[in-house]
Amino acid sequence: MRVIFEGRGEGTVPYDTTILQAARLLDVPLTHYCGGNCTCGTCRVGIAEGADRLSEPRGNEQMVLGEQRARQGDRLACQARLQGPVVVKIPDWF
Ligand code: FES
């Protein structure tokens, strides 16, 4: 799957790779304090293109994101899996 991290890097990763795993594979820095366990929310990303080509939110993802962020279409990089080409926006956190 082709994935572009706007302004930070891009590349191709296997189908069903999480956005966080893709960032690691492509050496794109992406904050993930809880190590990908869906508890911290620091891996939150925006989706500029291809939101419909990600796996559906499951489990605690929407709760950890918060209602407003979830409604805006943000995703947790450790939970969202790439099922087609996607353009990801990594927020500037700190
Ligand atoms: S890395 Fe903590 S929620 Fe994704």
Coordinates of C-alpha atoms and ligand atoms in Angstrom, one line a residue:
M1 CA 0.0 0.0 0.0
R2 CA 1.3 3.4 -0.9
V3 CA 1.3 5.8 2.1
I4 CA 2.4 9.4 2.1
F5 CA 3.2 11.2 5.4
E6 CA 2.7 14.8 4.2
G7 CA 6.0 16.6 4.3
R8 CA 7.8 13.8 6.2
G9 CA 8.2 10.8 3.9
E10 CA 6.4 8.2 1.8
G11 CA 6.7 4.6 0.6
T12 CA 5.0 1.3 0.1
V13 CA 4.1 -1.1 2.9
P14 CA 2.2 -4.4 3.0
Y15 CA -1.7 -4.5 3.0
D16 CA -3.2 -4.2 6.5
T17 CA -0.1 -2.5 8.0
T18 CA -1.0 0.0 10.7
I19 CA -0.2 3.6 10.0
L20 CA 2.2 3.4 13.0
Q21 CA 4.0 0.3 11.7
A22 CA 4.2 2.1 8.3
A23 CA 5.8 5.1 9.9
R24 CA 8.4 2.9 11.6
L25 CA 9.1 1.0 8.4
L26 CA 9.6 4.3 6.5
D27 CA 11.6 6.0 9.3
V28 CA 9.0 8.7 9.7
P29 CA 8.9 9.9 13.4
L30 CA 5.4 9.4 14.9
T31 CA 4.8 9.8 18.6
H32 CA 3.4 6.7 20.3
Y33 CA 3.9 6.9 24.0
C34 CA 1.9 3.7 24.9
G35 CA 3.7 1.6 22.3
G36 CA 0.6 1.1 20.1
N37 CA -1.7 -0.2 22.8
C38 CA -4.6 2.2 22.1
T39 CA -4.4 4.0 25.5
C40 CA -2.5 7.2 25.1
G41 CA -3.9 9.0 22.0
T42 CA -0.5 10.5 21.1
C43 CA -0.4 8.7 17.8
R44 CA -3.4 10.6 16.6
V45 CA -3.1 11.6 12.9
G46 CA -5.3 13.4 10.3
I47 CA -6.2 11.7 7.0
A48 CA -5.8 14.0 4.1
E49 CA -6.9 11.4 1.5
G50 CA -8.1 7.9 1.5
A51 CA -10.0 7.7 4.8
D52 CA -12.2 5.1 3.2
R53 CA -9.2 3.0 2.5
L54 CA -8.5 2.4 6.2
S55 CA -9.9 -0.3 8.5
E56 CA -13.0 0.7 10.4
P57 CA -12.4 2.1 14.0
R58 CA -12.7 -0.7 16.5
G59 CA -12.5 -1.2 20.3
N60 CA -11.4 1.9 22.2
E61 CA -10.1 3.9 19.3
Q62 CA -13.0 6.4 19.2
M63 CA -13.0 6.7 23.0
V64 CA -9.3 7.4 23.1
L65 CA -9.5 9.9 20.2
G66 CA -12.4 11.7 21.8
E67 CA -15.8 12.5 20.2
Q68 CA -14.7 15.7 18.4
R69 CA -11.5 14.2 16.9
A70 CA -13.3 11.1 15.9
R71 CA -16.0 13.1 14.2
Q72 CA -13.4 15.1 12.3
G73 CA -12.0 11.9 10.9
D74 CA -8.8 11.7 12.9
R75 CA -7.4 8.2 13.5
L76 CA -5.0 6.5 15.9
A77 CA -2.0 5.5 13.8
C78 CA -1.6 2.4 16.0
Q79 CA -5.1 1.1 15.2
A80 CA -5.9 2.2 11.6
R81 CA -4.8 -0.3 9.0
L82 CA -3.9 0.6 5.5
Q83 CA -6.1 -1.1 2.9
G84 CA -5.3 1.2 0.0
P85 CA -3.3 4.4 -0.8
V86 CA -3.6 7.0 2.0
V87 CA -2.2 10.5 2.7
V88 CA -1.5 11.1 6.4
K89 CA -1.1 14.4 8.2
I90 CA 1.0 14.1 11.4
P91 CA 0.1 16.9 13.8
D92 CA 2.7 19.0 15.4
W93 CA 2.3 18.1 19.0
F94 CA 4.8 19.8 21.2
Ligands
FES1 S1 0.4 4.7 20.4 FE1 -0.9 5.1 22.2 S2 -2.9 5.2 21.3 FE2 -1.6 4.7 19.6

